[in-house]
């Protein structure tokens, strides 16, 4: 016998409700739910029914008393709206609480999409919008020269032009120039290479920063001869001088010269690029100030009442005047006026962050599509309830608002999870950056949660609620009781099509995201492990800069290099050592304008230039750079020997096409002629700027330099000999710091860290999109099987085999995924081309990557459909027909 609710409980509730029609409706709803619960447990169903009836009876009794005391006409409109909103919130909360599993799934799914966007927003906010912790950063401007041959606008101003600007500009105050000045510090311990800058007076004032101790620089400090004063960074002051408050006025040794400390910078001030030391920029009156060489960075603060447009207009006038007065150096040159934030931003940062943000938005769209599918399924289940409510007089707007309120509550529930995801992601991103690179990324150390991140997360969550909540709410609110009774509660075909279309869109969005992650991973792998033109394995690298006072001439520099290499060769575990002025993958290059004997430049105003390397003879053996023709340098190529050179294959092909370059002559502009004695293989000096560039090699003995790197090939692990190599160099000169001591593999890793970050974050987004797309497909197939249970039961009763049911169900999923993959493949090709252009060709389109991930998506679809298919095949025909 079918269980029925207790009659006395129903009579009690009917008496409390009073109105017979209303009581019948409420009792009918409770009875239906009772029967459903009794199928699982009769005792629990009776307890639930009694509790619900008692709660409703108390509520109805209290509500009648309140209405009796407060006539309807006493209600204010505002009270009615507030009461209605609160009622919607209570109703939505109860509705979600009844389905905790679905509520948790929706909240976590939404949190993944919102958290991904919140993470990238914080990176964008800190690195692009607010990288510098200065007051009124938009009032700080950066000036840079524009014109032919100027590649980097950060260091693009000649000293003479800067001095003219400073004398003539009145729209900008505290106009100051900066020049890179990493220096050797020798005080109380081991020598150290300290990052620093030489700056003009007004530097700290332009940035609105005051020193914590002492003073900044005054105009007298830039007078040559009185320029040896220094401001210490706060971190350096604490690390090397134990935060001694009496440091101001002391003399310390920098680059072999005594400098007086005049101030200590405020905490956390390390501008630009992690500087820990500042000295005045002074020009030697014995040397003419140049207009041809452009290497200064110029900043200033807008004068009160002036705008950046005013400054740009004045600088344009000044640039035109200087072009007329000095046509040889300033012809076709102008001035770009930017805010400090825009001017200092890395050119590669924009495309990378744009790709991240687009990927995060795709993840959010896929998550929202998944939730919309779940909400559509749930709305279908509630069609009967909503149709009856509207038939009894409920307004469509009220029903729509209630359903939308549920979506808003779900979005609010996702915010804590999204913030936790963003916090963890930002922490991992922040600590993963090597310390040597952090100084070059303004704002990196400030990554993390803040009020702006919280506000952004809430806004995105609410926007997502609108995205996934409106359509299901609109669909459900159209329910009519006649339609519900006519179709028996089954899902309309239109809703089936809508859910399937959403799944197709998810798959179509997931494939280009997977392809982008694959292309960036392939590019990163090629950079780290592909051919470099040399062998980076087993190589230790380091850098040295010889101070001019201690090593004033070529002979002293030549002698130091020879003694240093000899000392390193004597360290256990070292096979051989060599020196080069610019290390491969070292982050900097050196080029020179050249002349080819017998091949005049076709355009005298645009002479050819090549990469310029000074090396010791052992370099080609240490780095295993092949000599493809001629010979390498030898012991005879000394300072008193004939000037010789080795050229790379690309240089030989460019300047001696179809000819043998051996024996030909070449020279650096205005230098001595050198005879080419060999041709070597091409090197990838820098994956982002100099790949297989024409390169000219000279013996370092014939042109000694005060700044160079040393490469050491080890017999085993190169990091194991680092300590011995450092001690050997300190025995040669105890005052000479050795810095950037790392393996060549580590050098490559740090040089490509941006691409690696791109790869890892894209991979995370791709995995999320794949997971969400698979879950969405599974949800649609599971719901379809549940809705078609009776149909499947009839098929099985008429003789359909389990294999046929599985094949039919899986086939539906494969068709959906196949449609999405076809659309996604076209999008993937477009994404590949955009990545090629945005990532300087490091990532290149590869159809094999697209096909591989299309296969991954199809396999995921197969796996997502198999479980519902097996469940469908196990349907009991008798049970299905009884339902």
mmCIF file of C-alpha atoms in Angstrom, residues 67 124 137 147 194 201 273 284 344 357 469 549 566 601 644 696 713 827 861:
data_model
loop_
_atom_site.group_PDB
_atom_site.id
_atom_site.type_symbol
_atom_site.label_atom_id
_atom_site.label_comp_id
_atom_site.label_asym_id
_atom_site.label_seq_id
_atom_site.Cartn_x
_atom_site.Cartn_y
_atom_site.Cartn_z
ATOM 1 C CA UNK A 67 -2.366 41.593 8.831
ATOM 2 C CA UNK A 124 47.536 44.012 -14.782
ATOM 3 C CA UNK A 137 52.182 59.165 -10.910
ATOM 4 C CA UNK A 147 63.723 58.921 -35.001
ATOM 5 C CA UNK A 194 75.360 47.005 -6.494
ATOM 6 C CA UNK A 201 69.579 66.953 -9.383
ATOM 7 C CA UNK A 273 64.859 48.902 -11.901
ATOM 8 C CA UNK A 284 83.397 65.932 -17.829
ATOM 9 C CA UNK A 344 58.579 52.656 -18.607
ATOM 10 C CA UNK A 357 43.302 38.297 -19.767
ATOM 11 C CA UNK A 469 21.225 33.696 -14.701
ATOM 12 C CA UNK A 549 90.857 53.947 -11.374
ATOM 13 C CA UNK A 566 94.801 31.192 -15.554
ATOM 14 C CA UNK A 601 77.777 50.593 -48.279
ATOM 15 C CA UNK A 644 92.429 39.481 -37.274
ATOM 16 C CA UNK A 696 82.139 39.901 -35.846
ATOM 17 C CA UNK A 713 83.314 24.470 -18.852
ATOM 18 C CA UNK A 827 39.626 29.957 -34.032
ATOM 19 C CA UNK A 861 34.058 14.055 -24.837
#
